[in-house]
């Protein structure tokens, strides 16, 4: 790892305002007036969060997007990020060039820039640690806590696509085997490259009482949101937007998808009085949102109803298993 | 890696203001009024930056301190940090407990707190990525650039201790073999646990035209400071403060120590008119500083004088080789 050459060739072109062209030891990050600085950190590693032969551009984009997803869930628009990159002995220039190209594409798309980082050698890589910075309207950062019994629960996009995409990649048999090839490709693409709901950030800051991104499975993450809000929750399986053809695959498959991870959609608690405005704001932002249940009084784990009947949930927290 | 259990048991006790007890997806970082936010990121990995059997508390402290050292060089007082921790299959609770204890001790000592992070499984660990945040007086962040020909060059502490400590640990023969055991232990301790010059930050913000921390060898890092400042530099070997007993070991050893890394001392350019106040400020902060040379006109690599005679420098950039 010749760090200086790597920075010069691959990362300097990504450097944003306050980074001094990555030629200093640190960056200066300006926080827009009247905004709160929101900070999140997510790390991904080969064979755990992505596969060794995944395209480097999508690995880079995924490393960035899992962070942008957290910012969006907190109501924060992305500003900048630092990148700490551990490269294994087999790292090659072509890989780095494609990795940097993936970052560049997402930087342009999501309005965020690299302001610092580190590149080191590791025994087994890549290992990618990003810390991302966002700006939320002053006093309006959205938390996991803050939800109230009676708030409606919404999710963005669809749930289970990441888990189904991973199952396809790993050759695990399931109802996805019967899907048309184009739909299977879409699910694999969704696993490799989640869509951070950046456009929903300001809508959440305005209307949500609580929110988080779903990185460890809808049911387990709903437990977390409800518990930190001092509530319980009910989710109706039929209401959850699943990928085409999977909702009909039986209660076992549906419950599995609702417990699985890697969706990076938003789960939000919306007070009833704000629901209409939240839906309108999401539509204006171009993000589909679906009401899937509500927060309830109590402290029990999330209640999953399938056709109105409570179904035991076997597996609450997803263990990453790529 | 049971991330939730690890956070609950080991990292929640370290959580600072704005971290919401690490129970949210992101932190809110408040920047003191009139201060600039300075951001730095450094990553360290087993067998590259530390040895597998190094004490976990010193590994943790080193991961934090290399970041605090960067902040100090920029004139920034530490505020907070995020920690992304990749744990190998052999990670054990005792190791984590000692690692967290090392962080806690340094948090208290340096006035900094954990505000977020991530804990993941990696094939070979530990891999530790910290992004640290500091506050510099508004408009007074110190850069690598900004030095002028005629500025005096100062270093804090002593140079070469980290490299000598590593050589002792690795059993490489050298003049350190003749040192008394207590001094050898001190050098090993200096390699394992560098002393970030946090107390010097405000003095640098007030007086330095340029500064950086020396993490890749004095001579190579001096090249970087001089080049980004549009200058060259001269260093007099006799003036450089070396560990006891090593200055007398011959020009070859001295030149090697000046090219080696892992010191984490500060290299600063001080305009002549500010030298007296800089020395007084450093003394008041309890940090020894030594004038070792000056910035000069031109763009040549750093000139090393030994007894007034220019000596070719064979090895400019240190390759981490623990």
Coordinates of C-alpha atoms in Angstrom, one line a residue:
Chain A
X1 CA 0.0 0.0 0.0
X2 CA 1.7 3.2 -1.2
X3 CA -0.7 5.5 0.6
X4 CA 0.5 8.8 -0.9
X5 CA 0.2 7.4 -4.5
X6 CA -3.3 6.0 -3.8
X7 CA -4.5 9.3 -2.3
X8 CA -3.0 11.3 -5.2
X9 CA -4.4 9.2 -7.9
X10 CA -7.7 7.9 -6.6
X11 CA -9.0 10.0 -3.7
X12 CA -7.8 13.6 -4.3
X13 CA -10.3 13.9 -7.2
X14 CA -13.1 13.2 -4.7
X15 CA -12.0 15.8 -2.1
X16 CA -14.5 18.4 -1.1
X17 CA -14.6 21.8 0.5
X18 CA -12.6 22.0 3.8
X19 CA -10.5 19.0 2.9
X20 CA -7.6 21.0 1.6
X21 CA -7.2 18.5 -1.2
X22 CA -6.4 15.8 1.4
X23 CA -3.0 17.4 1.7
X24 CA -3.5 18.3 5.4
X25 CA -3.7 16.1 8.5
X26 CA -7.4 17.0 9.1
X27 CA -10.3 18.7 7.5
X28 CA -12.4 21.7 8.6
X29 CA -16.1 21.0 8.4
X30 CA -18.5 23.9 8.1
X31 CA -21.9 23.3 9.5
X32 CA -24.6 25.5 7.8
X33 CA -26.1 28.2 10.1
X34 CA -29.1 27.0 12.0
X35 CA -28.5 23.4 11.4
X36 CA -27.5 20.6 13.7
X37 CA -24.5 18.4 12.8
X38 CA -25.4 14.7 12.7
X39 CA -22.6 12.1 12.7
X40 CA -22.9 8.4 11.9
X41 CA -20.3 5.7 11.4
X42 CA -20.7 2.3 9.6
X43 CA -18.0 -0.2 8.7
X44 CA -18.3 -3.0 6.1
X45 CA -15.9 -5.9 5.5
X46 CA -15.3 -8.4 2.8
X47 CA -17.2 -11.8 3.1
X48 CA -19.4 -10.3 5.9
X49 CA -21.2 -7.3 4.2
X50 CA -20.2 -7.9 0.6
X51 CA -18.8 -10.7 -1.5
X52 CA -15.1 -10.8 -2.6
X53 CA -16.1 -10.7 -6.2
X54 CA -18.8 -8.0 -5.9
X55 CA -18.0 -5.1 -8.3
X56 CA -15.8 -2.6 -6.5
X57 CA -18.0 0.4 -7.6
X58 CA -21.0 -1.2 -5.8
X59 CA -18.9 -2.0 -2.7
X60 CA -17.8 1.6 -2.5
X61 CA -21.4 2.9 -3.1
X62 CA -22.8 0.4 -0.5
X63 CA -20.2 1.6 2.1
X64 CA -21.3 5.2 1.6
X65 CA -25.0 4.5 1.2
X66 CA -25.4 2.6 4.5
X67 CA -24.2 5.8 6.1
X68 CA -26.3 8.1 4.0
X69 CA -29.3 5.9 5.0
X70 CA -28.6 6.5 8.7
X71 CA -28.4 10.3 8.0
X72 CA -31.7 10.3 6.1
X73 CA -33.4 8.4 8.9
X74 CA -32.3 11.1 11.3
X75 CA -33.7 13.9 9.1
X76 CA -30.2 15.0 8.0
X77 CA -29.1 16.0 4.5
X78 CA -25.6 14.7 3.7
X79 CA -22.6 17.0 3.9
X80 CA -19.4 15.1 3.8
X81 CA -17.6 11.9 4.9
X82 CA -14.3 10.4 5.9
X83 CA -13.1 7.1 4.5
X84 CA -10.8 4.7 6.3
X85 CA -9.8 1.9 3.9
X86 CA -8.0 -1.3 4.8
X87 CA -6.6 -3.0 1.8
X88 CA -5.6 -6.7 1.7
X89 CA -2.4 -8.0 0.1
X90 CA -4.3 -8.7 -3.1
X91 CA -5.5 -5.1 -3.7
X92 CA -5.0 -3.9 -7.2
X93 CA -5.0 -0.6 -9.0
X94 CA -8.0 -1.6 -11.2
X95 CA -10.0 -2.4 -8.1
X96 CA -9.1 1.0 -6.5
X97 CA -10.0 2.9 -9.7
X98 CA -13.4 1.2 -9.9
X99 CA -13.9 1.7 -6.2
X100 CA -13.2 5.5 -6.5
X101 CA -15.4 5.7 -9.5
X102 CA -18.3 4.3 -7.5
X103 CA -17.7 6.9 -4.8
X104 CA -17.6 9.7 -7.3
X105 CA -20.9 8.7 -8.9
X106 CA -22.6 8.6 -5.5
X107 CA -21.0 11.8 -4.4
X108 CA -22.5 13.6 -7.4
X109 CA -25.8 11.9 -7.0
X110 CA -26.3 12.6 -3.3
X111 CA -24.4 15.9 -2.9
X112 CA -21.7 14.7 -0.5
X113 CA -17.9 14.9 -0.7
X114 CA -14.8 13.2 0.8
X115 CA -13.0 15.3 3.4
X116 CA -10.5 12.9 4.9
X117 CA -9.5 9.4 5.7
X118 CA -6.8 6.9 5.9
X119 CA -5.5 4.0 3.7
X120 CA -3.7 1.2 5.4
X121 CA -2.6 -2.4 4.7
X122 CA -4.6 -5.2 6.5
X123 CA -4.2 -8.9 6.5
X124 CA -7.6 -9.5 4.9
X125 CA -9.4 -6.8 3.1
X126 CA -11.1 -4.7 2.0
X127 CA -12.4 -3.3 5.2
X128 CA -14.1 0.0 4.8
X129 CA -15.0 2.4 7.6
X130 CA -17.0 5.6 6.7
X131 CA -18.0 8.3 9.1
X132 CA -20.6 10.6 7.5
X133 CA -21.8 14.0 8.4
X134 CA -25.2 15.5 7.8
X135 CA -27.2 18.7 8.6
X136 CA -30.6 18.5 10.2
X137 CA -32.9 21.5 10.7
X138 CA -32.0 23.0 14.1
X139 CA -33.6 21.0 16.9
X140 CA -35.3 18.7 14.5
X141 CA -33.0 15.7 14.4
X142 CA -35.2 12.6 14.4
X143 CA -34.4 9.9 16.9
X144 CA -35.2 6.2 17.5
X145 CA -36.9 7.4 20.7
X146 CA -39.8 9.9 20.5
X147 CA -42.5 7.7 19.1
X148 CA -45.9 7.5 21.0
X149 CA -48.6 4.9 21.3
X150 CA -51.0 5.6 18.5
X151 CA -48.4 6.8 16.0
X152 CA -48.7 5.1 12.6
X153 CA -45.7 3.0 11.4
X154 CA -44.5 3.6 7.9
X155 CA -41.8 2.0 5.8
X156 CA -40.3 3.4 2.6
X157 CA -39.8 1.3 -0.5
X158 CA -40.2 -2.4 -0.1
X159 CA -39.0 -4.8 2.5
X160 CA -37.2 -8.1 2.0
X161 CA -35.5 -7.2 -1.3
X162 CA -32.0 -7.2 0.2
X163 CA -32.5 -10.6 1.9
X164 CA -34.0 -12.1 -1.3
X165 CA -31.2 -10.7 -3.4
X166 CA -28.6 -12.2 -1.0
X167 CA -30.4 -15.6 -1.1
X168 CA -30.3 -15.5 -4.9
X169 CA -26.6 -14.7 -4.9
X170 CA -25.8 -17.5 -2.4
X171 CA -28.0 -20.0 -4.4
X172 CA -30.3 -20.6 -1.5
X173 CA -33.5 -22.1 -2.8
X174 CA -36.7 -20.2 -2.3
X175 CA -39.7 -18.6 -4.0
X176 CA -37.3 -16.2 -5.7
X177 CA -36.3 -19.1 -8.0
X178 CA -39.7 -18.7 -9.7
X179 CA -39.3 -15.0 -10.4
X180 CA -38.5 -13.7 -13.9
X181 CA -34.8 -13.1 -14.5
X182 CA -35.2 -9.3 -14.6
X183 CA -36.9 -9.3 -11.2
X184 CA -34.1 -11.6 -9.8
X185 CA -31.5 -9.2 -11.1
X186 CA -33.3 -6.3 -9.5
X187 CA -33.3 -8.0 -6.1
X188 CA -29.6 -8.8 -6.4
X189 CA -29.0 -5.2 -7.4
X190 CA -30.9 -4.1 -4.3
X191 CA -28.7 -6.2 -2.0
X192 CA -25.6 -4.9 -3.6
X193 CA -26.7 -1.3 -3.8
X194 CA -29.3 -0.2 -1.4
X195 CA -31.1 3.0 -2.2
X196 CA -30.6 5.5 0.7
X197 CA -33.8 7.6 1.2
X198 CA -31.9 10.9 1.2
X199 CA -34.9 12.6 -0.4
X200 CA -37.0 11.7 2.6
X201 CA -34.8 13.3 5.2
X202 CA -36.5 16.7 5.3
X203 CA -40.0 15.1 5.3
X204 CA -39.0 13.0 8.3
X205 CA -37.5 16.0 10.1
X206 CA -40.8 17.8 9.6
X207 CA -43.2 15.0 10.5
X208 CA -41.7 11.9 12.2
X209 CA -41.8 11.4 15.9
X210 CA -39.2 8.7 15.5
X211 CA -37.4 6.9 12.7
X212 CA -34.5 4.6 11.9
X213 CA -33.1 2.8 8.9
X214 CA -33.8 -0.9 8.6
X215 CA -30.4 -2.6 8.5
X216 CA -31.0 -5.6 10.8
X217 CA -34.5 -6.7 9.7
X218 CA -37.8 -4.9 10.0
X219 CA -39.1 -6.8 13.0
X220 CA -35.9 -6.5 15.1
X221 CA -35.4 -2.9 14.2
X222 CA -39.1 -2.2 15.0
X223 CA -38.4 -3.7 18.4
X224 CA -35.6 -1.2 18.9
X225 CA -37.6 1.9 17.8
X226 CA -40.6 0.8 19.9
X227 CA -38.5 0.0 23.0
X228 CA -36.5 3.2 23.0
X229 CA -39.8 5.1 22.6
X230 CA -41.3 3.2 25.6
X231 CA -43.9 1.5 23.4
X232 CA -44.8 -1.8 21.7
X233 CA -45.7 -2.1 18.1
X234 CA -48.1 -4.1 15.8
X235 CA -47.2 -4.8 12.2
X236 CA -49.7 -6.4 9.7
X237 CA -47.8 -8.7 7.3
X238 CA -50.3 -8.1 4.5
X239 CA -49.6 -4.4 4.6
X240 CA -45.9 -4.7 4.2
X241 CA -44.7 -4.0 0.7
X242 CA -42.8 -7.0 -0.4
X243 CA -41.0 -7.6 -3.8
X244 CA -43.3 -8.9 -6.6
X245 CA -44.2 -12.6 -6.2
X246 CA -42.9 -13.0 -2.7
X247 CA -46.0 -12.0 -0.7
X248 CA -47.8 -15.0 -2.1
X249 CA -45.0 -17.4 -1.1
X250 CA -46.5 -18.3 2.2
X251 CA -46.4 -17.1 5.8
X252 CA -43.1 -18.7 6.5
X253 CA -41.3 -16.9 3.7
X254 CA -43.0 -13.6 4.5
X255 CA -42.1 -13.8 8.2
X256 CA -38.5 -14.7 7.2
X257 CA -38.2 -11.7 4.9
X258 CA -39.6 -9.4 7.6
X259 CA -37.0 -10.6 10.0
X260 CA -34.1 -10.4 7.6
X261 CA -31.7 -7.5 7.1
X262 CA -30.0 -5.4 4.5
X263 CA -33.0 -3.4 3.3
X264 CA -31.9 0.1 4.3
X265 CA -35.4 1.4 4.0
X266 CA -36.8 3.8 6.6
X267 CA -39.1 2.8 9.4
X268 CA -40.9 5.9 10.8
X269 CA -43.4 6.7 13.5
X270 CA -45.8 9.4 12.3
X271 CA -48.4 11.0 14.6
X272 CA -51.9 10.6 13.2
X273 CA -52.4 14.3 12.7
X274 CA -49.3 14.4 10.5
X275 CA -50.0 11.4 8.3
X276 CA -51.6 13.3 5.4
X277 CA -48.8 15.8 5.3
X278 CA -46.2 13.1 5.6
X279 CA -47.7 11.1 2.7
X280 CA -47.9 14.2 0.6
X281 CA -44.3 15.2 1.4
X282 CA -43.0 11.7 0.6
X283 CA -44.9 11.7 -2.7
X284 CA -43.4 15.1 -3.6
X285 CA -39.9 13.7 -2.7
X286 CA -40.6 10.7 -5.0
X287 CA -40.3 8.1 -2.3
X288 CA -43.1 5.6 -1.8
X289 CA -44.2 5.1 1.8
X290 CA -46.6 2.5 3.2
X291 CA -48.4 2.3 6.5
X292 CA -47.7 -1.1 8.0
X293 CA -49.0 -0.8 11.5
X294 CA -48.8 1.3 14.6
X295 CA -47.0 1.9 17.9
X296 CA -49.1 0.6 20.8
X297 CA -49.0 0.9 24.6
X298 CA -46.8 -1.5 26.5
X299 CA -43.3 -3.0 26.3
X300 CA -43.9 -6.3 24.6
X301 CA -41.9 -7.2 21.4
X302 CA -43.4 -6.3 18.1
X303 CA -46.6 -8.2 17.4
X304 CA -46.7 -9.6 13.9
X305 CA -50.3 -10.2 12.6
X306 CA -50.7 -12.5 9.5
X307 CA -54.3 -12.3 8.3
X308 CA -55.3 -10.9 11.7
X309 CA -53.7 -13.8 13.6
X310 CA -50.6 -13.2 15.8
X311 CA -47.6 -15.1 14.5
X312 CA -44.7 -16.0 16.7
X313 CA -41.5 -14.3 15.4
X314 CA -38.6 -16.8 15.5
X315 CA -35.7 -14.6 14.5
X316 CA -35.6 -11.0 15.6
X317 CA -32.1 -9.8 14.8
X318 CA -30.4 -10.6 11.5
X319 CA -26.9 -11.9 11.7
X320 CA -25.0 -10.7 8.6
X321 CA -24.2 -13.8 6.6
X322 CA -22.9 -12.9 3.2
Chain B
X1 CA -19.8 -10.6 17.2
X2 CA -23.0 -9.9 19.2
X3 CA -22.9 -6.2 18.5
X4 CA -25.7 -5.1 20.8
X5 CA -24.3 -7.0 23.8
X6 CA -20.8 -5.5 23.1
X7 CA -22.2 -2.0 22.8
X8 CA -24.3 -2.4 26.0
X9 CA -21.5 -3.9 28.1
X10 CA -18.3 -2.2 26.9
X11 CA -19.1 1.0 24.9
X12 CA -22.2 2.5 26.4
X13 CA -20.2 3.5 29.5
X14 CA -17.9 5.5 27.2
X15 CA -20.7 7.4 25.5
X16 CA -20.6 11.2 25.7
X17 CA -23.0 14.1 25.1
X18 CA -24.9 14.0 21.9
X19 CA -24.5 10.2 21.5
X20 CA -27.9 9.4 23.1
X21 CA -26.2 6.5 25.0
X22 CA -25.3 5.0 21.6
X23 CA -29.0 4.0 21.4
X24 CA -29.7 6.0 18.2
X25 CA -28.4 5.6 14.6
X26 CA -26.3 8.8 14.8
X27 CA -25.0 11.4 17.1
X28 CA -25.5 15.1 17.3
X29 CA -22.2 17.0 17.7
X30 CA -22.3 20.5 19.1
X31 CA -19.5 22.8 18.0
X32 CA -18.7 25.5 20.5
X33 CA -19.6 29.0 19.4
X34 CA -16.8 30.8 17.6
X35 CA -14.8 27.6 17.0
X36 CA -14.0 25.7 13.8
X37 CA -14.8 22.0 13.7
X38 CA -11.7 19.9 12.8
X39 CA -12.1 16.3 11.6
X40 CA -9.4 13.6 11.3
X41 CA -9.5 9.9 10.6
X42 CA -6.9 7.3 11.3
X43 CA -7.1 3.5 11.1
X44 CA -4.8 0.9 12.7
X45 CA -4.7 -2.8 12.1
X46 CA -3.1 -5.8 13.8
X47 CA 0.4 -6.8 12.7
X48 CA 0.7 -3.5 10.9
X49 CA 0.4 -0.8 13.5
X50 CA 0.4 -3.0 16.6
X51 CA 1.4 -6.5 17.6
X52 CA -1.2 -9.2 18.2
X53 CA -0.1 -9.6 21.8
X54 CA 0.2 -5.9 22.6
X55 CA -2.0 -5.1 25.7
X56 CA -5.5 -4.3 24.5
X57 CA -5.6 -1.1 26.6
X58 CA -2.6 0.3 24.8
X59 CA -3.9 -0.7 21.4
X60 CA -7.1 1.2 22.2
X61 CA -5.2 4.2 23.5
X62 CA -2.9 4.2 20.5
X63 CA -5.9 4.1 18.1
X64 CA -7.3 7.2 19.9
X65 CA -4.0 9.0 20.4
X66 CA -2.9 8.9 16.8
X67 CA -6.1 10.9 16.1
X68 CA -5.7 13.3 19.0
X69 CA -2.2 13.9 17.8
X70 CA -3.5 15.1 14.4
X71 CA -6.0 17.3 16.1
X72 CA -3.3 18.8 18.4
X73 CA -1.1 19.6 15.3
X74 CA -4.0 21.5 13.8
X75 CA -4.5 23.6 16.9
X76 CA -7.7 21.8 17.8
X77 CA -8.8 20.7 21.3
X78 CA -10.4 17.3 21.3
X79 CA -14.3 17.1 21.5
X80 CA -15.4 13.6 20.6
X81 CA -14.8 10.5 18.4
X82 CA -16.5 7.7 16.5
X83 CA -15.0 4.1 16.8
X84 CA -15.5 1.5 14.1
X85 CA -14.1 -1.8 15.3
X86 CA -13.6 -4.9 13.3
X87 CA -13.1 -8.0 15.4
X88 CA -11.5 -11.2 14.3
X89 CA -12.9 -14.7 15.0
X90 CA -10.6 -14.9 18.0
X91 CA -12.0 -11.8 19.8
X92 CA -12.7 -12.4 23.5
X93 CA -14.6 -10.6 26.2
X94 CA -11.5 -10.1 28.3
X95 CA -9.8 -8.4 25.4
X96 CA -12.8 -6.1 24.8
X97 CA -13.0 -5.2 28.5
X98 CA -9.4 -4.2 28.6
X99 CA -9.7 -2.3 25.3
X100 CA -12.7 -0.3 26.6
X101 CA -10.8 0.4 29.8
X102 CA -7.9 1.8 27.8
X103 CA -10.3 4.1 26.0
X104 CA -12.0 5.2 29.2
X105 CA -8.6 6.2 30.8
X106 CA -7.7 8.3 27.8
X107 CA -11.1 9.8 27.5
X108 CA -10.8 11.1 31.0
X109 CA -7.2 12.2 30.5
X110 CA -7.8 14.1 27.3
X111 CA -11.4 15.3 27.7
X112 CA -13.0 13.5 24.8
X113 CA -15.9 11.1 24.6
X114 CA -17.3 8.4 22.3
X115 CA -20.3 9.5 20.3
X116 CA -20.9 6.7 17.8
X117 CA -19.5 3.8 15.8
X118 CA -19.9 0.3 14.6
X119 CA -18.7 -3.1 15.7
X120 CA -18.4 -5.8 13.0
X121 CA -16.8 -9.2 12.3
X122 CA -13.8 -9.3 10.1
X123 CA -11.7 -12.2 8.9
X124 CA -8.5 -10.9 10.6
X125 CA -8.7 -8.4 13.4
X126 CA -8.7 -6.2 15.2
X127 CA -9.0 -3.4 12.8
X128 CA -9.7 0.0 14.5
X129 CA -10.9 3.1 12.6
X130 CA -11.4 6.2 14.6
X131 CA -12.7 9.6 13.3
X132 CA -12.0 12.3 15.8
X133 CA -13.4 15.8 16.2
X134 CA -11.8 18.9 17.6
X135 CA -12.4 22.6 18.0
X136 CA -9.9 25.2 16.8
X137 CA -10.2 28.9 17.5
X138 CA -12.3 30.4 14.7
X139 CA -10.1 30.9 11.6
X140 CA -7.0 29.6 13.4
X141 CA -6.8 26.0 12.4
X142 CA -3.1 25.3 11.7
X143 CA -2.3 23.7 8.3
X144 CA 0.6 21.9 6.7
X145 CA 0.8 24.7 4.3
X146 CA 1.4 28.3 5.6
X147 CA 5.0 28.1 6.5
X148 CA 7.4 30.7 5.1
X149 CA 11.1 30.7 4.3
X150 CA 12.9 31.9 7.5
X151 CA 10.4 30.3 9.9
X152 CA 12.1 28.2 12.6
X153 CA 11.3 24.5 12.7
X154 CA 10.5 23.1 16.1
X155 CA 9.7 19.6 17.3
X156 CA 8.0 18.6 20.6
X157 CA 9.4 15.9 22.8
X158 CA 12.0 13.6 21.3
X159 CA 12.4 12.0 17.9
X160 CA 13.2 8.3 17.2
X161 CA 11.8 6.9 20.4
X162 CA 9.0 5.1 18.6
X163 CA 11.3 3.5 16.0
X164 CA 13.8 2.5 18.7
X165 CA 11.0 1.0 20.8
X166 CA 9.7 -1.0 17.8
X167 CA 13.3 -2.2 17.1
X168 CA 13.6 -3.4 20.7
X169 CA 10.3 -5.2 20.5
X170 CA 11.2 -6.9 17.2
X171 CA 14.7 -7.9 18.5
X172 CA 16.5 -5.9 15.9
X173 CA 20.1 -5.3 17.0
X174 CA 21.2 -1.7 17.5
X175 CA 22.6 0.8 20.0
X176 CA 19.4 0.4 22.1
X177 CA 20.8 -3.0 23.2
X178 CA 23.3 -1.1 25.3
X179 CA 20.7 1.0 27.1
X180 CA 19.7 0.4 30.7
X181 CA 16.5 -1.8 31.0
X182 CA 14.5 1.1 32.3
X183 CA 15.3 3.2 29.3
X184 CA 14.5 0.3 27.0
X185 CA 11.2 -0.1 28.6
X186 CA 10.5 3.6 28.2
X187 CA 11.2 3.4 24.5
X188 CA 8.9 0.3 24.1
X189 CA 6.2 2.2 26.0
X190 CA 6.6 5.2 23.7
X191 CA 6.1 3.0 20.7
X192 CA 3.1 1.3 22.2
X193 CA 1.6 4.5 23.6
X194 CA 2.6 7.7 21.9
X195 CA 1.9 10.9 23.9
X196 CA -0.4 13.2 21.9
X197 CA 0.6 16.8 22.4
X198 CA -2.9 17.9 23.2
X199 CA -1.6 20.6 25.6
X200 CA 0.3 22.2 22.7
X201 CA -2.8 22.7 20.5
X202 CA -3.7 26.2 21.7
X203 CA -0.1 27.3 21.6
X204 CA 0.2 26.2 18.0
X205 CA -3.1 27.9 17.0
X206 CA -1.7 31.1 18.4
X207 CA 1.8 31.0 17.0
X208 CA 2.5 28.4 14.3
X209 CA 2.4 29.2 10.6
X210 CA 2.3 25.5 9.8
X211 CA 2.4 22.2 11.7
X212 CA 1.8 18.5 11.5
X213 CA 2.3 15.5 13.6
X214 CA 5.3 13.2 12.8
X215 CA 3.8 9.8 12.0
X216 CA 5.9 8.8 9.0
X217 CA 9.4 9.9 10.1
X218 CA 10.7 13.4 10.7
X219 CA 12.5 13.8 7.4
X220 CA 9.7 12.6 5.2
X221 CA 7.1 14.6 7.1
X222 CA 9.3 17.7 7.0
X223 CA 9.4 17.3 3.2
X224 CA 5.6 17.3 3.2
X225 CA 5.3 20.4 5.4
X226 CA 7.9 22.3 3.4
X227 CA 6.6 21.3 0.0
X228 CA 2.9 22.2 0.8
X229 CA 4.3 25.5 2.2
X230 CA 6.2 26.1 -1.1
X231 CA 9.6 25.9 0.8
X232 CA 12.5 23.7 1.4
X233 CA 13.9 23.0 4.9
X234 CA 17.2 22.4 6.7
X235 CA 17.5 20.2 9.8
X236 CA 20.7 20.0 11.9
X237 CA 21.0 16.5 13.3
X238 CA 22.8 17.6 16.4
X239 CA 19.9 19.8 17.4
X240 CA 17.3 17.0 17.2
X241 CA 16.4 15.7 20.6
X242 CA 17.0 11.9 20.5
X243 CA 16.5 9.4 23.3
X244 CA 19.3 9.1 25.8
X245 CA 22.3 7.2 24.5
X246 CA 21.3 7.2 20.8
X247 CA 22.7 10.5 19.7
X248 CA 26.2 9.1 20.3
X249 CA 25.5 6.0 18.2
X250 CA 26.9 7.3 15.0
X251 CA 25.5 9.2 12.0
X252 CA 24.0 6.1 10.4
X253 CA 21.8 5.4 13.4
X254 CA 20.9 9.0 13.8
X255 CA 19.9 9.4 10.2
X256 CA 17.9 6.2 10.4
X257 CA 16.0 7.4 13.5
X258 CA 15.2 10.8 11.8
X259 CA 13.7 8.9 8.8
X260 CA 11.7 6.4 10.9
X261 CA 8.1 6.8 12.0
X262 CA 5.8 6.3 14.9
X263 CA 6.9 9.3 17.0
X264 CA 3.6 11.3 17.0
X265 CA 5.5 14.4 18.0
X266 CA 4.7 17.8 16.5
X267 CA 6.7 19.5 13.8
X268 CA 5.9 23.2 13.7
X269 CA 7.0 26.2 11.7
X270 CA 7.2 29.3 13.9
X271 CA 7.8 32.8 12.5
X272 CA 10.9 34.3 14.1
X273 CA 8.9 37.1 15.7
X274 CA 6.8 34.5 17.5
X275 CA 9.5 32.2 18.7
X276 CA 9.9 33.6 22.2
X277 CA 6.1 33.5 22.8
X278 CA 5.9 30.0 21.3
X279 CA 8.6 28.7 23.7
X280 CA 7.0 30.4 26.6
X281 CA 3.6 29.0 25.7
X282 CA 4.9 25.5 25.3
X283 CA 6.8 25.7 28.6
X284 CA 3.5 26.9 30.3
X285 CA 1.7 23.9 28.7
X286 CA 4.4 21.6 30.0
X287 CA 5.6 20.4 26.6
X288 CA 9.3 20.5 25.7
X289 CA 10.0 22.0 22.3
X290 CA 13.3 22.2 20.5
X291 CA 14.4 24.2 17.5
X292 CA 15.9 21.8 15.0
X293 CA 16.3 23.9 11.8
X294 CA 14.4 26.3 9.6
X295 CA 12.3 26.6 6.4
X296 CA 14.3 27.9 3.5
X297 CA 13.6 29.2 0.0
X298 CA 13.4 26.6 -2.8
X299 CA 11.7 23.3 -3.4
X300 CA 14.5 20.8 -2.7
X301 CA 13.9 17.9 -0.3
X302 CA 14.8 18.5 3.3
X303 CA 18.6 19.1 3.8
X304 CA 20.0 17.1 6.7
X305 CA 23.2 18.6 8.1
X306 CA 25.4 16.4 10.4
X307 CA 28.1 18.4 12.0
X308 CA 27.5 21.1 9.3
X309 CA 28.0 18.6 6.4
X310 CA 25.0 17.7 4.2
X311 CA 24.2 14.0 4.5
X312 CA 22.2 12.2 1.8
X313 CA 18.9 10.9 3.1
X314 CA 18.3 7.4 2.0
X315 CA 14.9 6.7 3.3
X316 CA 12.3 9.4 3.3
X317 CA 9.0 7.7 4.1
X318 CA 8.6 5.2 6.7
X319 CA 6.7 2.0 5.8
X320 CA 4.9 0.7 8.8
X321 CA 6.5 -2.7 9.6
X322 CA 5.4 -3.9 13.0

